[in-house]
XYZ file of C-alpha atoms in Angstrom:
582
model
C 77.567 20.934 86.527
C 80.949 20.155 84.970
C 83.167 22.678 83.253
C 82.609 21.062 79.873
C 78.888 21.719 80.199
C 79.560 25.398 80.787
C 81.674 25.820 77.668
C 79.884 25.807 74.290
C 80.988 23.162 71.797
C 82.922 24.290 68.787
C 80.822 24.677 65.698
C 81.996 24.744 62.069
C 81.841 28.524 62.264
C 84.194 28.425 65.249
C 86.599 26.228 63.311
C 86.480 28.614 60.374
C 87.282 31.524 62.633
C 90.196 29.627 64.134
C 91.480 28.977 60.632
C 91.886 32.704 60.043
C 94.679 32.891 62.583
C 95.158 34.361 65.997
C 93.713 37.682 64.946
C 90.282 36.172 64.329
C 90.260 34.428 67.734
C 91.409 37.306 69.921
C 89.414 40.132 68.465
C 85.991 39.248 70.015
C 87.552 38.745 73.464
C 89.444 42.039 73.218
C 86.376 43.946 72.079
C 83.921 42.692 74.696
C 86.333 42.698 77.608
C 87.803 46.137 77.075
C 84.533 47.710 75.993
C 82.927 46.618 79.262
C 85.985 47.837 81.188
C 85.780 51.238 79.498
C 82.090 51.658 80.291
C 82.638 50.656 83.928
C 85.515 53.118 84.345
C 83.423 55.984 82.946
C 80.409 55.175 85.143
C 82.463 54.793 88.323
C 84.445 57.965 87.659
C 81.232 59.937 87.107
C 79.532 58.594 90.234
C 82.550 59.015 92.490
C 84.298 62.133 91.218
C 81.377 64.496 90.659
C 80.404 64.689 94.371
C 84.067 65.017 95.402
C 84.745 67.780 92.881
C 81.775 69.786 94.088
C 82.726 69.132 97.705
C 86.265 70.415 97.106
C 85.064 73.355 95.033
C 82.674 74.436 97.758
C 85.442 74.131 100.364
C 88.397 75.728 98.577
C 86.323 78.229 96.551
C 83.476 79.193 98.919
C 83.050 82.637 97.334
C 84.360 81.941 93.852
C 88.038 82.454 94.654
C 90.652 80.159 96.189
C 91.152 80.487 99.944
C 92.262 78.415 102.948
C 90.400 80.595 105.414
C 87.729 77.929 105.823
C 90.285 75.388 107.044
C 91.878 77.885 109.419
C 88.521 78.695 110.976
C 87.362 75.069 111.189
C 90.625 73.533 112.421
C 91.499 76.280 114.882
C 88.411 75.518 116.948
C 89.172 74.626 120.554
C 87.097 71.456 120.315
C 88.990 70.004 117.338
C 91.279 67.751 119.420
C 88.406 66.511 121.563
C 86.316 65.925 118.448
C 89.126 63.964 116.763
C 89.708 61.890 119.902
C 86.002 61.172 120.319
C 85.709 60.190 116.648
C 88.623 57.732 116.884
C 87.527 56.176 120.183
C 83.961 55.829 118.965
C 84.931 54.402 115.557
C 87.553 51.965 116.847
C 85.353 50.749 119.696
C 82.336 50.175 117.463
C 84.518 48.453 114.838
C 86.068 46.056 117.364
C 82.687 45.165 118.851
C 81.053 44.633 115.451
C 83.998 42.581 114.133
C 84.122 40.233 117.123
C 80.359 39.697 117.245
C 79.786 39.449 113.492
C 82.740 37.167 112.739
C 81.947 34.862 115.644
C 78.316 34.499 114.619
C 79.223 33.963 110.955
C 81.616 31.147 111.840
C 79.132 29.460 114.176
C 76.331 29.554 111.585
C 78.379 28.697 108.488
C 80.851 26.116 109.776
C 79.729 24.560 113.081
C 76.906 22.472 114.515
C 75.766 25.265 116.863
C 72.094 24.867 117.856
C 69.454 27.405 116.848
C 71.163 28.427 113.603
C 67.971 30.013 112.336
C 67.751 32.115 115.487
C 71.408 33.149 115.133
C 70.875 34.161 111.506
C 67.824 36.228 112.444
C 69.573 37.786 115.456
C 72.489 38.853 113.272
C 70.288 40.620 110.715
C 67.470 42.187 112.762
C 69.639 45.107 113.989
C 70.415 45.911 110.346
C 66.742 45.775 109.401
C 65.858 48.481 111.910
C 66.634 51.983 110.564
C 69.435 53.764 112.399
C 67.210 56.460 113.882
C 64.668 53.868 115.004
C 67.319 51.540 116.444
C 68.855 54.383 118.446
C 65.458 55.517 119.738
C 64.689 51.957 120.854
C 67.844 51.977 122.953
C 66.896 55.370 124.370
C 63.661 53.725 125.478
C 65.762 50.992 127.118
C 68.846 52.778 128.483
C 67.854 56.377 129.153
C 68.677 57.348 132.776
C 65.251 58.989 133.112
C 62.789 56.891 131.069
C 64.755 53.743 130.206
C 62.886 50.494 130.857
C 66.073 48.690 131.959
C 66.909 51.429 134.442
C 63.394 51.352 135.858
C 63.703 47.570 136.246
C 67.024 47.616 138.153
C 66.379 50.856 140.033
C 65.365 49.098 143.305
C 68.702 47.226 143.345
C 71.215 49.555 141.643
C 69.666 52.968 142.092
C 68.269 55.431 139.534
C 70.025 55.958 136.219
C 72.524 53.087 136.581
C 72.816 52.588 132.809
C 73.455 55.695 130.729
C 72.994 55.254 126.990
C 74.014 58.915 126.498
C 77.723 58.136 126.978
C 80.686 57.055 124.884
C 80.164 53.461 125.998
C 76.501 53.665 125.047
C 77.353 55.081 121.634
C 79.907 52.312 120.964
C 77.464 49.637 122.085
C 74.540 50.844 119.947
C 76.661 51.423 116.815
C 78.627 48.188 117.237
C 75.473 46.080 117.547
C 73.997 47.894 114.564
C 77.064 47.251 112.366
C 77.618 43.603 113.321
C 75.299 42.308 110.535
C 77.626 43.802 107.908
C 80.488 41.669 109.225
C 78.188 38.672 109.529
C 77.093 38.783 105.870
C 80.604 39.318 104.532
C 82.267 36.682 106.698
C 79.400 34.205 106.235
C 80.084 34.133 102.483
C 83.832 33.712 103.121
C 83.373 30.851 105.607
C 80.796 29.130 103.389
C 83.111 29.017 100.358
C 86.257 27.972 102.274
C 87.849 24.598 101.533
C 87.924 22.746 104.886
C 90.892 20.542 103.957
C 93.405 22.505 106.044
C 91.059 22.596 109.038
C 90.479 18.856 108.814
C 94.213 18.232 108.614
C 94.805 20.345 111.731
C 92.059 18.537 113.651
C 93.436 15.128 112.648
C 96.847 16.260 113.926
C 95.379 16.773 117.385
C 94.748 20.530 117.409
C 91.838 21.822 119.482
C 88.906 23.506 117.697
C 89.733 26.960 119.123
C 93.364 26.668 118.028
C 92.263 25.624 114.539
C 89.919 28.610 114.342
C 92.603 31.104 115.401
C 95.594 29.643 113.535
C 94.005 28.157 110.401
C 90.498 29.447 109.724
C 90.987 33.156 110.415
C 94.215 33.437 108.360
C 92.407 31.840 105.395
C 89.712 34.524 105.454
C 92.142 37.363 106.160
C 91.256 39.377 103.000
C 87.542 39.278 103.802
C 88.247 40.162 107.446
C 90.492 43.056 106.458
C 87.915 44.431 104.026
C 85.208 44.085 106.624
C 87.295 45.951 109.209
C 88.021 48.716 106.710
C 84.350 49.179 105.879
C 83.280 49.054 109.518
C 85.755 51.672 110.685
C 84.953 54.148 107.937
C 81.230 53.513 108.317
C 81.469 54.217 112.050
C 83.627 57.247 111.350
C 80.941 58.593 108.996
C 77.869 57.493 110.998
C 75.361 60.179 111.895
C 72.295 58.933 113.780
C 73.990 57.586 116.918
C 76.304 60.593 117.502
C 73.442 63.024 116.804
C 70.916 61.376 119.130
C 73.165 60.025 121.893
C 76.349 62.096 121.840
C 75.248 65.603 120.999
C 72.891 65.918 123.969
C 75.703 64.928 126.355
C 78.407 67.079 124.746
C 80.236 64.221 122.978
C 80.970 65.738 119.580
C 82.341 63.792 116.604
C 82.992 64.993 113.072
C 79.625 63.951 111.660
C 77.590 65.602 114.392
C 79.602 68.810 113.902
C 78.989 68.612 110.150
C 75.262 68.291 110.740
C 75.403 71.172 113.225
C 77.059 73.336 110.554
C 74.440 72.354 107.961
C 71.429 72.755 110.243
C 72.044 76.438 110.914
C 70.718 79.285 108.811
C 72.352 79.961 106.500
C 73.967 76.533 106.251
C 77.746 76.618 106.645
C 78.708 74.392 103.711
C 82.348 75.478 103.803
C 82.946 74.378 107.408
C 81.132 71.110 106.775
C 83.297 70.604 103.691
C 86.494 71.269 105.659
C 85.668 68.477 108.095
C 84.657 66.212 105.198
C 88.025 66.738 103.503
C 89.698 65.432 106.654
C 87.452 62.382 106.519
C 88.495 61.811 102.909
C 92.146 61.853 104.024
C 91.388 59.083 106.507
C 89.709 57.113 103.715
C 92.765 57.507 101.464
C 95.032 56.042 104.140
C 92.801 53.018 104.589
C 92.484 52.511 100.823
C 96.292 52.349 100.493
C 96.372 49.784 103.292
C 93.705 47.733 101.525
C 95.615 47.843 98.221
C 98.737 46.474 99.922
C 96.741 43.593 101.377
C 95.310 42.796 97.950
C 98.788 42.065 96.564
C 99.012 38.907 98.664
C 95.407 37.816 98.120
C 96.260 34.852 95.875
C 97.717 32.988 98.839
C 94.222 32.904 100.377
C 92.346 31.386 97.405
C 90.434 28.271 98.432
C 88.089 27.685 95.455
C 89.770 26.127 92.426
C 89.117 23.449 89.854
C 89.499 20.794 92.564
C 86.179 19.820 94.130
C 85.572 19.809 97.865
C 82.731 19.280 100.296
C 82.014 22.004 102.891
C 82.067 20.310 106.288
C 80.643 21.096 109.713
C 82.998 21.532 112.663
C 81.671 19.752 115.797
C 81.690 21.963 118.894
C 81.426 18.998 121.255
C 81.403 20.328 124.839
C 81.182 23.947 123.687
C 77.909 23.371 121.824
C 75.640 24.354 124.721
C 77.819 27.332 125.630
C 77.729 28.556 122.034
C 73.973 28.066 121.894
C 73.557 30.065 125.118
C 75.708 32.830 123.653
C 73.511 32.948 120.549
C 70.402 33.210 122.725
C 71.866 36.025 124.851
C 72.898 37.940 121.732
C 69.417 37.523 120.277
C 67.805 38.958 123.407
C 70.168 41.939 123.646
C 70.463 42.857 119.967
C 66.997 42.046 118.668
C 64.311 41.016 121.140
C 64.559 43.916 123.601
C 64.668 46.715 120.969
C 61.815 45.194 118.944
C 59.677 44.665 122.045
C 60.184 48.291 123.032
C 59.120 49.429 119.570
C 56.016 47.250 119.710
C 55.237 48.587 123.175
C 55.714 52.208 122.080
C 53.642 51.683 118.923
C 50.620 50.769 121.024
C 50.729 53.980 123.082
C 49.560 57.454 122.169
C 52.708 58.861 123.801
C 55.714 57.060 125.284
C 55.891 56.276 129.001
C 57.985 53.685 130.900
C 56.280 50.284 131.196
C 53.746 50.372 134.024
C 50.348 48.832 134.642
C 48.642 52.121 133.789
C 50.602 52.378 130.526
C 49.539 48.858 129.512
C 45.939 49.886 130.154
C 46.198 52.706 127.599
C 47.342 50.472 124.707
C 45.520 50.494 121.385
C 45.955 50.155 117.593
C 45.289 53.771 116.687
C 48.861 54.321 115.419
C 48.598 51.377 113.012
C 45.221 52.539 111.689
C 46.645 55.996 111.024
C 49.739 54.461 109.429
C 47.830 52.510 106.765
C 45.403 55.359 106.142
C 48.190 57.842 105.396
C 48.820 58.365 101.630
C 52.322 59.668 102.409
C 53.296 56.490 104.228
C 51.895 54.181 101.528
C 53.757 56.150 98.843
C 56.942 56.043 100.915
C 56.733 52.238 101.155
C 56.447 51.931 97.363
C 59.285 54.379 96.668
C 61.612 52.744 99.179
C 61.106 49.244 97.740
C 61.664 50.390 94.152
C 64.817 52.316 95.049
C 66.246 49.586 97.282
C 65.812 46.736 94.782
C 66.917 48.851 91.815
C 70.049 50.265 93.473
C 71.101 46.878 94.920
C 70.815 45.152 91.534
C 72.742 47.868 89.696
C 75.478 48.040 92.338
C 76.129 44.295 92.506
C 76.236 43.859 88.721
C 78.588 46.815 88.417
C 80.860 45.748 91.272
C 81.063 42.164 89.997
C 82.765 43.512 86.874
C 84.912 45.920 88.905
C 86.046 43.109 91.207
C 87.038 40.984 88.212
C 89.009 43.865 86.688
C 90.758 44.696 89.982
C 91.524 41.179 91.240
C 92.437 39.599 87.910
C 94.454 42.670 86.880
C 93.478 42.461 83.215
C 93.672 46.232 82.720
C 96.179 48.795 83.918
C 95.034 51.051 86.672
C 92.982 48.487 88.553
C 94.064 50.003 91.870
C 92.893 53.416 90.637
C 89.506 51.976 89.666
C 89.226 50.343 93.089
C 90.109 53.623 94.761
C 87.535 55.537 92.715
C 84.792 53.090 93.648
C 85.708 53.390 97.350
C 85.680 57.203 97.407
C 81.973 57.662 98.310
C 82.352 55.717 101.557
C 84.300 58.616 103.071
C 81.667 61.223 102.234
C 78.840 61.574 104.782
C 75.407 61.173 103.242
C 74.478 64.757 104.073
C 77.517 66.151 102.232
C 76.963 63.805 99.290
C 73.371 65.034 99.084
C 74.496 68.665 99.034
C 77.081 67.992 96.323
C 74.598 66.119 94.127
C 71.992 68.809 94.682
C 74.369 71.510 93.479
C 75.417 69.459 90.450
C 72.018 68.325 89.190
C 70.534 71.782 89.595
C 73.197 73.106 87.219
C 73.174 70.484 84.458
C 70.379 70.293 81.854
C 69.106 66.893 83.024
C 65.442 66.722 84.093
C 65.985 64.356 87.001
C 65.824 66.655 90.020
C 62.498 66.228 91.751
C 62.188 62.608 90.564
C 63.079 59.219 92.020
C 65.952 58.967 89.508
C 68.139 61.384 91.458
C 67.575 59.289 94.576
C 68.471 56.136 92.622
C 71.747 57.718 91.442
C 72.562 58.819 94.983
C 71.844 55.322 96.364
C 74.061 53.664 93.745
C 76.837 56.121 94.597
C 76.517 55.688 98.354
C 76.403 51.872 98.297
C 78.986 51.270 95.561
C 81.858 50.735 98.072
C 79.812 48.257 100.102
C 78.930 46.208 97.039
C 82.558 46.255 95.922
C 83.700 44.894 99.272
C 81.365 41.891 98.982
C 82.228 41.260 95.321
C 85.984 41.628 95.834
C 86.029 39.327 98.850
C 84.180 36.664 96.868
C 86.486 37.110 93.856
C 89.598 36.631 96.006
C 88.478 33.092 96.835
C 88.036 32.031 93.191
C 91.137 30.762 91.477
C 91.785 31.941 87.912
C 92.233 28.290 86.849
C 88.534 27.894 86.056
C 88.435 30.961 83.810
C 91.680 29.992 82.094
C 90.281 26.535 81.360
C 87.185 28.082 79.793
C 89.313 30.401 77.658
C 91.442 27.525 76.412
C 88.222 25.783 75.368
C 87.310 28.797 73.205
C 84.803 30.664 75.403
C 84.511 34.413 74.995
C 85.023 36.752 77.949
C 81.321 37.577 78.210
C 80.321 33.919 78.107
C 82.807 32.742 80.738
C 81.982 35.696 83.009
C 78.254 34.928 82.758
C 78.474 31.125 82.997
C 81.603 30.537 85.135
C 82.526 33.591 87.202
C 79.081 34.894 88.160
C 77.761 31.540 89.477
C 80.853 31.168 91.674
C 80.474 34.756 92.883
C 76.783 34.320 93.653
C 77.016 33.706 97.433
C 78.972 36.932 97.903
C 76.831 38.864 95.431
C 73.619 37.685 97.081
C 74.960 38.680 100.503
C 75.875 42.109 99.170
C 72.504 42.500 97.430
C 70.662 41.651 100.646
C 72.742 44.072 102.658
C 72.264 46.933 100.195
C 68.493 46.410 100.022
C 68.281 46.565 103.788
C 70.443 49.655 104.217
C 68.868 51.409 101.215
C 65.456 51.250 102.867
C 66.847 53.093 105.894
C 69.214 55.521 104.069
C 68.693 58.998 105.497
C 71.430 61.552 104.753
C 71.190 61.946 100.985
C 67.448 61.179 100.945
C 66.737 64.005 103.369
C 68.226 66.567 100.983
C 67.242 65.130 97.590
C 63.635 64.046 98.042
C 60.721 66.118 96.793
C 57.165 66.297 98.193
C 55.329 63.236 96.936
C 58.582 61.265 96.546
C 59.245 60.653 100.245
C 60.938 57.436 101.310
C 60.525 55.646 104.626
C 63.652 57.091 106.209
C 62.450 60.629 105.511
C 59.021 59.885 106.986
C 60.689 58.434 110.101
C 62.871 61.520 110.480
C 59.857 63.800 110.119
C 57.958 61.855 112.770
C 60.963 61.956 115.111
C 61.276 65.716 114.646
C 57.580 66.123 115.422
C 57.811 63.915 118.518
C 55.337 61.329 117.187
C 57.026 58.349 118.822
C 53.991 56.070 118.664
C 53.491 56.481 114.910
C 57.241 56.213 114.334
C 57.351 52.958 116.295
C 54.358 51.551 114.411
C 56.050 52.298 111.092
C 59.209 50.627 112.381
C 57.377 47.459 113.406
C 55.807 47.145 109.952
C 59.200 47.739 108.288
C 60.868 45.074 110.416
C 58.219 42.519 109.469
C 58.521 43.356 105.772
C 62.322 43.216 105.682
C 62.418 40.053 107.790
C 60.490 38.309 105.016
C 63.065 39.589 102.516
C 65.960 38.230 104.598
C 64.250 34.859 104.962
C 63.761 34.659 101.203
C 67.387 35.646 100.553
C 68.603 32.983 102.962
C 66.521 30.301 101.269
C 67.839 31.370 97.886
C 71.413 31.491 99.209
C 71.188 27.853 100.244
C 70.874 26.920 96.554
C 73.836 28.906 95.217
C 77.580 28.662 95.625
C 79.388 25.515 96.660
C 76.931 22.740 97.408
C 77.237 19.647 99.523
C 76.388 16.409 97.655
C-alpha cells in the first residue's frame, strides 16, 4: 500500500478549511493530539503513582507519624550485605544468560536460514508459557539432589546428588531460561524490521557472517538490546518464585524472598517489606536514567523510512548444521525435559522418581478431577478474560506513550516514560498490598470483582508493553508521518493508518508476551482475588501449598497446550504484518 493510499484526498470542505488560514488547519491537529496526550498522562500517573504513594506512606508513616526507624531496623540486619550480593549475582547472571540465549535465537529465526525454525520459535516461548511456580517445580523434579530424575539417571556414573538445583547456579539457570523468551520476542521484532542493506554491504566487502553480526547487526539493534537488558535485570531483581522455592530452602536470601518472609508472618510486617521495596525503586531509578540517556541517540539506529527494502535471509553456510544442533539442544533442555516431567507427574497420584513401579501406577485421575472442578473451570475463564483485556489495553496505551516519548511532541516525555516504568520496580506482592489499601478506602465498588485484578494487571505490565512499543517506534523514521501531515492528514488519522501498521510487529509481540505472563501472574493476584474470582496462578499456588503435585502438574499441562495454540496463532498473524517480502 502506497503512502498516497493512506492519506485521504482533499475534499471541497478541506479546501474551504484551508482557505480560512493557518488557524483553521492547525486547530484539529492540536485538539486531538494534545487531548490524547493529556488523557494518557492522567491514566499513567494514576496507575503508577497511587501504588508508590501508598508504599511510601506505609514505610515512612507506619504508625501515622514520620519515622526512619523502619529503615534502621531493616538495613541494620546482619544479612543485608549477603542479601544484596546474592540479589546482584542472581540478577546479573540470569540477565546475561537470558540475553545471550534470547538474542541468539531471535537472530537465527528472524534473519538466517537455520533449520527447524518452527522448533526454535516453540522452544523460545514454551518456558514463558509455563507459570513460574510450575516451571520451578519441574526443575525440582529434574535437578533435586534427592528426587531429581537427572540425578537418578547419572547417579551410577557421577554419584548421588551431582546436580543441585537448590544453589545459586541452579537459580540463575532456571530464571535465565525462563526469561529468555522476553528477549526473543523483543529482539525478533527488531531483527525482522531491520534494513539489511548495511549487512549486505559488509558481506560483499568480504566480512565473515560472525563479524557482520557483531560489528553491524548488533549495533543497529542497540536500543532494543539495551531496553531488553534493562527489563531483564529488573525483572530478575524483582522475581519471586525461583528465590522462594530454590534459594530460601538453602539459605540463599534475596530481597524478594525477604519481602515475602516479612509479609507471610503474623502480623505481616508491611513496613520492613516497604523498606526493602524502596531500595528496589532506587535501583529502578538508576536504570531509568541510563535508559533515557540511550534514547537521546536513538535516531542514529532508525532503519525503517520512506525508502523501501526487502528483508533478506543470511546464509549460515557451514554453520547451518551447528546452529540447528544448538536449537535442538536448547529445545530439549528448556522445553522438552520440563514438560515431560510435568506430564509424568500429572499421571501419578503422588510424585516419585521415574521407575518401573511408578510407571505402573499411572492414570488419568488428576485430569478427570481437573475438569470436574468448578473452581478450575472458573479460573480458566477469569484468566483468559483478564489476560486478553489487560494486553489489549496496555499495548494501545503504550503505543501512544511511545509516540509521545520518541517523537518528543510534548514537554516532559522523559517524565512520562519514567512514570510508566515505575511499576516494574515494585514486586507484585507489594503492589497488591498498596492497591488493596487504596481501593478499600475509596468509594469505588470494584474490590471483590475482576475489575481490580484488571487494573492491577494493566499496572504491572505497563512497563513491559512500553518496552516493546518504544523499541518498535525507534526503528520508524518520522519521514512517513511528516509526509502524511504535509498531505493534510490529522494526527489521529496518520497515527491509525500510518504509525500503528508500522508498529504492529512490535505491538503484536508485546501483546503475546503480556497475555502469556498475565495468565501466570501471581503476586498481585494472590492478594487481590476474592473467592469465586480465582485465576489459574492462584489455583496453582493453592495446590502447591497443599502438596497436590499431580493435580498441579495436570493443570500445567492443560495450560501449556492452551497457550501453545495462542502462540501459534500469534505467529501466523505476525507473518502478515510489518515489513513484507514481495
